[in-house]
Coordinates of C-alpha atoms in Angstrom, one line a residue:
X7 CA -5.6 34.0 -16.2
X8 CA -3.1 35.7 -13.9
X9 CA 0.2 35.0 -13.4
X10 CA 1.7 34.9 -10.0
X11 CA 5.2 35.9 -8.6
X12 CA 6.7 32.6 -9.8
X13 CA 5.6 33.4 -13.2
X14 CA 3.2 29.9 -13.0
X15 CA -0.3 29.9 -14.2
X16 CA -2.4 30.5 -10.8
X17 CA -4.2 27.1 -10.4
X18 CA -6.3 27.9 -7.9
X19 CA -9.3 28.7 -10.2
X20 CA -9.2 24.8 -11.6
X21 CA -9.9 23.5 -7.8
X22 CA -13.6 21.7 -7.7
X23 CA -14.8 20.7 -4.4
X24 CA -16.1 17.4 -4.0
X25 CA -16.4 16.8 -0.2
X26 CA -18.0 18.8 2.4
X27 CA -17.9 17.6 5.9
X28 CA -20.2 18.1 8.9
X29 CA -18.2 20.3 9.9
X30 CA -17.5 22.7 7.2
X31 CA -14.3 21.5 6.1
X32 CA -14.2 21.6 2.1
X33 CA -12.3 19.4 0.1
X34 CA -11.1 20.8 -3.8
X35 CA -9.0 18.9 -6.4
X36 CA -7.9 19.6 -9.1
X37 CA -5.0 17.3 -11.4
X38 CA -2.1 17.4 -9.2
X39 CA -3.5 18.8 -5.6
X40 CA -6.2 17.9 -3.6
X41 CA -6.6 20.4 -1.0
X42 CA -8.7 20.6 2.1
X43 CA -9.4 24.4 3.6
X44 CA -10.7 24.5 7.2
X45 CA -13.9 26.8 8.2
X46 CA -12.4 27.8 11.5
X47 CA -10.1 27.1 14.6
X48 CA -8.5 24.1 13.8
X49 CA -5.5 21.9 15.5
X50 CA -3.1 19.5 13.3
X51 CA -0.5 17.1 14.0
X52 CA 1.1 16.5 11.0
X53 CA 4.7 14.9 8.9
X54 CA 4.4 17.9 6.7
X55 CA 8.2 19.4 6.2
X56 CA 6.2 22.9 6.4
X57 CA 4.5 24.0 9.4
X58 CA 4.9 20.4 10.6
X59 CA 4.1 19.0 13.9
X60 CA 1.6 20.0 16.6
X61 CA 0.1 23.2 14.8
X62 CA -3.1 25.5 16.1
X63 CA -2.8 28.2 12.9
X64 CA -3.2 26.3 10.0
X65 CA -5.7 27.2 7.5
X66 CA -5.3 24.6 4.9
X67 CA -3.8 21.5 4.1
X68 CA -2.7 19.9 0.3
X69 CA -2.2 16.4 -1.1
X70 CA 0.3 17.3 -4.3
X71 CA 1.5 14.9 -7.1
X72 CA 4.6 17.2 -8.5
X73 CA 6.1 16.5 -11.6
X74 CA 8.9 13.7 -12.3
X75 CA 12.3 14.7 -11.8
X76 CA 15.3 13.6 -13.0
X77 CA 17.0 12.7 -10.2
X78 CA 14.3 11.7 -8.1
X79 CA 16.0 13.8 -5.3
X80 CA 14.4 17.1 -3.4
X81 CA 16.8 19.5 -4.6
X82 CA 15.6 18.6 -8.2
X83 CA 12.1 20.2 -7.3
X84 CA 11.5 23.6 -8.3
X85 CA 12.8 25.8 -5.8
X86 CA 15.8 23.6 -4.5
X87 CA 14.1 21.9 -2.0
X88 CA 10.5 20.2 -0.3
X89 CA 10.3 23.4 1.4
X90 CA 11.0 25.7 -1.3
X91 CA 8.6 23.8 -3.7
X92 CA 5.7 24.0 -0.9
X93 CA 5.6 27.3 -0.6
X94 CA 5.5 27.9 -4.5
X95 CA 2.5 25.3 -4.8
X96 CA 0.7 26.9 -2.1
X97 CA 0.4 30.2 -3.6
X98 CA -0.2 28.4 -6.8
X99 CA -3.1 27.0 -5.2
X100 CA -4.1 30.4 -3.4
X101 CA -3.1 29.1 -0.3
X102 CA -1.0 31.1 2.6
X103 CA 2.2 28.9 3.1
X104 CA 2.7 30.3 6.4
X105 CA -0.8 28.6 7.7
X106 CA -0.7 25.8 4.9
X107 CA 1.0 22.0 5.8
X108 CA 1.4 20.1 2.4
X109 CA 2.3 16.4 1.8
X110 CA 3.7 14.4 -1.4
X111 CA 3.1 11.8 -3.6
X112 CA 3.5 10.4 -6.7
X113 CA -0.1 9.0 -6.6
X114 CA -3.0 10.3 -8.7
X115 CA -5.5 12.6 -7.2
X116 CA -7.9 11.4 -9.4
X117 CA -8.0 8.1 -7.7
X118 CA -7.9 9.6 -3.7
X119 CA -10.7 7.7 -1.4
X120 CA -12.9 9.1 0.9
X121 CA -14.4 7.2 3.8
X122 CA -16.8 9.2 6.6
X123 CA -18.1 7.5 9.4
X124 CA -19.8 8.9 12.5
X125 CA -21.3 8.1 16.1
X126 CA -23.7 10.3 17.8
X127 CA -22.1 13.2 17.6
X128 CA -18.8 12.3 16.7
X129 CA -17.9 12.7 12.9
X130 CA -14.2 11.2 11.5
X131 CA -13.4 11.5 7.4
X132 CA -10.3 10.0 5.8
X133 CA -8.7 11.3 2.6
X134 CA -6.0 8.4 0.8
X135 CA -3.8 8.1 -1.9
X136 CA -2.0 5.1 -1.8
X137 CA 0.4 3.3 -3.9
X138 CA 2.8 0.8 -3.0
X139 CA 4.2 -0.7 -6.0
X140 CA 7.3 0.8 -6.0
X141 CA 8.3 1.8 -2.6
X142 CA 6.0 -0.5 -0.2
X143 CA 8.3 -2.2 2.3
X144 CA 7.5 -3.6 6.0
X145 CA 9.1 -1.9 9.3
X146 CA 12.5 -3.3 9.7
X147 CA 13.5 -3.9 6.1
X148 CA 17.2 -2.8 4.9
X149 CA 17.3 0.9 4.1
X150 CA 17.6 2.0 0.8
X151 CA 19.1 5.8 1.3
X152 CA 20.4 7.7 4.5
X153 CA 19.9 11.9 4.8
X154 CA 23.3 13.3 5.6
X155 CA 24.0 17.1 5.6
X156 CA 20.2 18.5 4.6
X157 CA 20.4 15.8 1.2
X158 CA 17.0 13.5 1.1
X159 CA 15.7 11.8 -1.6
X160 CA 12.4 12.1 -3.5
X161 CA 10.9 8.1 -3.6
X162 CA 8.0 7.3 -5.3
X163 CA 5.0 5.1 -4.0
X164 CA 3.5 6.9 -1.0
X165 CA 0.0 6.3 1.2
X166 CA -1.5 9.8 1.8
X167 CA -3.5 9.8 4.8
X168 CA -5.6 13.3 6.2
X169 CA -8.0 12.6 8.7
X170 CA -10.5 15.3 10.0
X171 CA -12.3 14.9 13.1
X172 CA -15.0 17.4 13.9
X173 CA -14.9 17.2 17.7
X174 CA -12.0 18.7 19.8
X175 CA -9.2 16.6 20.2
X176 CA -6.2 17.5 22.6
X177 CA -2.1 17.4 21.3
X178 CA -1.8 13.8 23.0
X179 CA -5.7 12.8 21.4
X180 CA -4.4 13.9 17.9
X181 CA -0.7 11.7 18.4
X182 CA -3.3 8.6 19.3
X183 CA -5.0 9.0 16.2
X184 CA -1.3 8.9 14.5
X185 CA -0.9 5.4 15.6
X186 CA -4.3 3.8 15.3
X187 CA -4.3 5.1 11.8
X188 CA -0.7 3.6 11.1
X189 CA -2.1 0.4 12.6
X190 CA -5.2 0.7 10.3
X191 CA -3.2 1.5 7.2
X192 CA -1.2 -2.0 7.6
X193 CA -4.1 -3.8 8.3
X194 CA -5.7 -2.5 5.0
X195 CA -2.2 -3.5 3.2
X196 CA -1.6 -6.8 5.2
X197 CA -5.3 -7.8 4.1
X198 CA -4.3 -7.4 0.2
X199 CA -1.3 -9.4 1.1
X200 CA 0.9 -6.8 -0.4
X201 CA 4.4 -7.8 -0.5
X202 CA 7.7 -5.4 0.5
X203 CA 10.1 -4.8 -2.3
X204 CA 13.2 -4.9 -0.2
X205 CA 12.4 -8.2 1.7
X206 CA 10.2 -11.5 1.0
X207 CA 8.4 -10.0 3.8
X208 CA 4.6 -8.8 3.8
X209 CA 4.5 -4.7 3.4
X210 CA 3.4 -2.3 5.9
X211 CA 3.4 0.9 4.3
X212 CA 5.7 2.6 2.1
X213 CA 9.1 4.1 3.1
X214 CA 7.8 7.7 2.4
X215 CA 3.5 7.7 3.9
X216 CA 2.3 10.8 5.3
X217 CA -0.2 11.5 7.4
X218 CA -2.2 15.1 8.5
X219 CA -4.8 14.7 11.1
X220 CA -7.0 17.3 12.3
X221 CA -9.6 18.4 14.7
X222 CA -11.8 21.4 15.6
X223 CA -10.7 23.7 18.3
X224 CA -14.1 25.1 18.2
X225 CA -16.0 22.3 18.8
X226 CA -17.6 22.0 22.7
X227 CA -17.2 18.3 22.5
X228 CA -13.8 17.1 23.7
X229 CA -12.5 13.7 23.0
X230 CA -9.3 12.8 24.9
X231 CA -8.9 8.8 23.7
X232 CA -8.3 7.6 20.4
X233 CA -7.0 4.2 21.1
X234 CA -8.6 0.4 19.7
X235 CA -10.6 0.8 22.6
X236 CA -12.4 4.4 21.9
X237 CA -15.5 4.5 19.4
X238 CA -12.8 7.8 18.5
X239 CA -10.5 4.9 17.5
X240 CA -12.7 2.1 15.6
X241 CA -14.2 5.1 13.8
X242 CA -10.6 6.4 12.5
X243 CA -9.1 2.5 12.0
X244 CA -12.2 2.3 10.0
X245 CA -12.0 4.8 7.5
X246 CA -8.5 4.6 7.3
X247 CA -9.0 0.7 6.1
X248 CA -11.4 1.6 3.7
X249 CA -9.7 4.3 2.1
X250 CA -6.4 2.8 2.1
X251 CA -8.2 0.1 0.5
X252 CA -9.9 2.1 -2.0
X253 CA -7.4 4.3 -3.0
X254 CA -4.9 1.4 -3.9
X255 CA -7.6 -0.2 -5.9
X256 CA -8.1 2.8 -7.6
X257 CA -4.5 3.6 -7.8
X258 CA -2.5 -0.1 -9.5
X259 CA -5.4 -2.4 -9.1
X260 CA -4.4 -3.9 -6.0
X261 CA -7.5 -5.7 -4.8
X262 CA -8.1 -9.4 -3.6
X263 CA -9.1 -10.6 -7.4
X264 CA -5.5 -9.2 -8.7
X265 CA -4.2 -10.9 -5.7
X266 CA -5.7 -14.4 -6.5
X267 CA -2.8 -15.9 -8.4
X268 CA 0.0 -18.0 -7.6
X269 CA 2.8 -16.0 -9.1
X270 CA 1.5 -12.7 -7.4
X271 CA 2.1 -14.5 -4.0
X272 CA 5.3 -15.9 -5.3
X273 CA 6.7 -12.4 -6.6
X274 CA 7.7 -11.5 -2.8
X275 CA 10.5 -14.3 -3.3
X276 CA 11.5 -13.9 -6.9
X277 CA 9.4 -16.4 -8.5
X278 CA 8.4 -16.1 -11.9
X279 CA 7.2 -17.4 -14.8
X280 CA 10.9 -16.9 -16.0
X281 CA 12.4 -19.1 -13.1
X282 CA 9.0 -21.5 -13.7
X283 CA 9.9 -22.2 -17.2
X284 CA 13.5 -22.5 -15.9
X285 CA 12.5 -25.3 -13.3
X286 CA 9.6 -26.7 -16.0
X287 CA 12.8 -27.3 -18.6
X288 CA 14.4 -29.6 -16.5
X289 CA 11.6 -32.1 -15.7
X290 CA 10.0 -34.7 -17.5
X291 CA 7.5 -34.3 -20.5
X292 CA 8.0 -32.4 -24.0
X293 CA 9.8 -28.7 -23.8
X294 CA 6.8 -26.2 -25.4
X295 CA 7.5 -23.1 -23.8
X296 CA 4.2 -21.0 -25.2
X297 CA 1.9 -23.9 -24.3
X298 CA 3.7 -24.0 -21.0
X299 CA 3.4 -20.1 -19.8
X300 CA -0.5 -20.5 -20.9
X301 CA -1.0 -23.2 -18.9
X302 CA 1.0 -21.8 -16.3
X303 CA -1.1 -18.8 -16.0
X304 CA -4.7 -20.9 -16.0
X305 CA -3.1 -23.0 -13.5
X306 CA -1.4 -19.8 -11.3
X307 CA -5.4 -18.5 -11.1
X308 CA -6.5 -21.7 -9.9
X309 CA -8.7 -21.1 -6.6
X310 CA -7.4 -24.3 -4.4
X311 CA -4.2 -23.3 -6.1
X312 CA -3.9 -19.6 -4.6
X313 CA -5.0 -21.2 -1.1
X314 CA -2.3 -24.4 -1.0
X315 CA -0.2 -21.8 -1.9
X316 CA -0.8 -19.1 0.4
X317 CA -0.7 -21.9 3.5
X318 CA 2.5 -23.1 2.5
X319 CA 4.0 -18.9 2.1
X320 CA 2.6 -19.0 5.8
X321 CA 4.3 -21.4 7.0
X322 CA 7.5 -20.2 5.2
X323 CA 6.7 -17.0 7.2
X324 CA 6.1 -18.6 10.5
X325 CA 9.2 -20.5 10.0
X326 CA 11.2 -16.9 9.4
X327 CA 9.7 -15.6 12.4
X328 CA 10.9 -18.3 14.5
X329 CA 7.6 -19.1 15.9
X330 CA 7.9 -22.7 13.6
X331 CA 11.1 -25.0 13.7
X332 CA 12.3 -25.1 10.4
X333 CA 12.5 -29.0 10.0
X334 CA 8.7 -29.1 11.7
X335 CA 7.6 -26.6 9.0
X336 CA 9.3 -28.3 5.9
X337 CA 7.6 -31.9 6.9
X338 CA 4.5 -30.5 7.1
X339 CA 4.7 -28.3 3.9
X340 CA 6.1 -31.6 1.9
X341 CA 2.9 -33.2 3.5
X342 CA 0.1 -30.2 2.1
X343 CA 1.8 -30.0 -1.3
X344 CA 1.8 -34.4 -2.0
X345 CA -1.8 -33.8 -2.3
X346 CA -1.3 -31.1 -4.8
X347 CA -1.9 -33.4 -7.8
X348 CA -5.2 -34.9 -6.3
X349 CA -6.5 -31.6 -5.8
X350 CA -5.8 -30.3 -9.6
X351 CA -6.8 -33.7 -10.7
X352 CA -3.6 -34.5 -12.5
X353 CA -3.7 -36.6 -15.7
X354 CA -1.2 -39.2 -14.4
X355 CA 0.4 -39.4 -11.0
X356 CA 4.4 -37.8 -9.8
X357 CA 6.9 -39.7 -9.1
X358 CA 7.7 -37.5 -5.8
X359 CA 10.8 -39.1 -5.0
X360 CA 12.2 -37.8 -8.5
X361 CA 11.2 -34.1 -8.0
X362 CA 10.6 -33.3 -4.0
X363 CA 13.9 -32.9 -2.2
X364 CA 13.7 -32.5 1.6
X365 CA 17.0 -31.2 1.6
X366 CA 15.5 -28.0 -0.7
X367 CA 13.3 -25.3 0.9
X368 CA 9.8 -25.8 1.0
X369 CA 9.6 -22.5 -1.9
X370 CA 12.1 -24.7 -4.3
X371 CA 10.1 -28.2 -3.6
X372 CA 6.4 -26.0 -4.2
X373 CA 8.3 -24.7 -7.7
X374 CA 9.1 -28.4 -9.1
X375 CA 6.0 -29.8 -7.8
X376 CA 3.8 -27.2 -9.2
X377 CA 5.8 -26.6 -12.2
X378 CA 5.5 -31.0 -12.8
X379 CA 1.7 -30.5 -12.6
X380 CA 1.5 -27.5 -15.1
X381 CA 3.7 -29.5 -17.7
X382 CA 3.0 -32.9 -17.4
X383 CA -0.4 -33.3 -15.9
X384 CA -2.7 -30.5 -15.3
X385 CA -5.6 -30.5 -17.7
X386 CA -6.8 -26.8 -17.8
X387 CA -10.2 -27.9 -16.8
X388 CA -10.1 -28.3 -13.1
X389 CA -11.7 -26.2 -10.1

């Protein structure tokens, strides 16, 4: 194989399509890139640091996974810089840089979603790669790094999003789509129940997502709204949810069975088997720590256990949103989790006085009750 000028195997030749719209819009991947090359006139808004923006030249777009750095910071990416390192990979990929915008991520390619839906004649395909793990947080949270003088840091965990729309879409259509499609992505991630990693808050989106979306200039039909209300808009909010959805299946096996456990929905406020075991040691019965983590674990995937739980989580939420006095939320959280033992079918019966504490938060009074049932009473066998 060739070389090119930055003395990098030419990777262009490993590109397999494997999606071909209506349209004629072709869709290649290989390892690190997936890359979609446009058949004709074409219009883009996109967050791309190359050729970002509105844009009525481009040619191509690309989805790239680079390698690790050390520093996890853009200037550690061959060439110095995002911009620098976009242009290499685009001739890498035999693309022009000058008509080629390019997003990010430390995602796989292997496990992008695509979702195509259509109406009539209106046609709207979403590419994802999503992964949240690391870097999901929810709109608001603390800030974890601030660009000063040209200096931005590389994060990983990143949603992907391209969306292609066959029909022609105007400047202020394509900025519509942007925010249905954000709106669509959280709904995906709020559905899952995905949890921020800077706050006990519920994700919506990583600090980092990207998002290209395009339309065809050459295309006689025009579509000027993209709003909830459009069929433009349920179409995109649609395949955006089940990409997003896909791809972070695909991605870290986020998907409602891996959500279906006690400690996953307790993670968001640093609870863990760790801090169960903790609470567990200071209670009644005899101190087996092995028998008590197993148990602990057939209890935590407990159906009727995951949905006492996730009530009471929502009525800590609703209580942090102010739309719950505090004192009105903690009575009636106490009252849901007294009939915890019932509901597992305890062995023998809690002294509640001895471990709920109204003066504790409804979280602390959940972990003692809970961790009571796990040590002293719950059988394994139940629901």
């Amino acid at each position: 194989m060739e070389k090119n000028e930055n003395n990098s195997v030419d990777q262009c030749t490993t590109l397999q399509m494997i999606y071909k719209t209506s349209s004629g819009e072709e869709v290649f991947r290989n390892e690190n890139s997936i890359v979609v090359r446009f058949p004709g006139k074409r219009n883009a808004v996109t967050t791309s640091y190359v050729n970002g923006g509105y844009q009525e030249d481009l040619t191509s777009v690309f989805n790239h996974e680079p390698k690790p750095t050390k520093g996890h910071c853009s200037h550690d990416l061959e060439g110095g810089s995002v911009e620098a390192y976009i242009g290499i990979h685009s001739r890498r990929l035999g693309l022009d840089p000058d008509t080629t915008a390019a997003m990010m991520t430390a995602a796989k390619m292997k496990n992008a979603a695509i979702s195509t839906r259509s109406f009539r004649n209106l046609e709207v395909t979403s590419i994802v790669t999503a992964g949240i793990e690391v870097n999901g947080g929810r709109a608001g949270d603390p800030a974890s790094w601030h660009e000063e003088e040209g200096q931005t840091i590389y994060v990983g965990g990143t949603i992907n999003t391209i969306i292609l729309v066959n029909c022609c879409l105007p400047a202020h259509t394509l900025t519509r789509v942007i925010m249905t499609a954000t709106e669509a992505k959280t709904v995906a991630i709020q559905q899952l129940m995905a949890p921020s990693k800077y706050s006990t808050g519920i994700a919506t989106g990583s600090g980092t997502d990207q998002i290209c979306v395009i339309s065809n200039l050459e295309s006689p039909h025009v579509i000027t709204w993209a709003g909830k209300h459009s069929k433009l808009g349920e179409l995109v909010a649609r395949c955006v949810i089940d990409a997003t959805t896909e791809a972070l299946a695909k991605q870290t096996n986020l998907t409602p069975d891996s959500q279906r456990d006690m400690l996953v929905r307790l993670d968001r406020f640093g609870i863990d088997e760790k801090k169960y075991w903790e609470v567990a040691a200071s209670l009644e019965g005899e101190n087996k720590r092995d028998l008590f983590i197993r148990n602990l674990r057939n209890f935590s995937k407990t159906p009727t256990v995951v949905a006492m739980v996730s009530s009471l989580l929502h009525i800590v939420d609703e209580v942090s949103w102010g739309l719950i006095p505090e004192l009105a939320g903690k009575s009636a959280a106490i009252s849901v989790m007294k009939t915890l033992p019932d509901v597992v079918n305890t062995q023998k019966k809690p002294d509640f006085n001895a471990i709920i504490d109204e003066r504790n938060s409804i979280i602390e009074n959940w972990v003692r009750l809970s961790a009571w049932c796990v040590k002293c009473g719950f059988s394994g066998n139940n629901v």
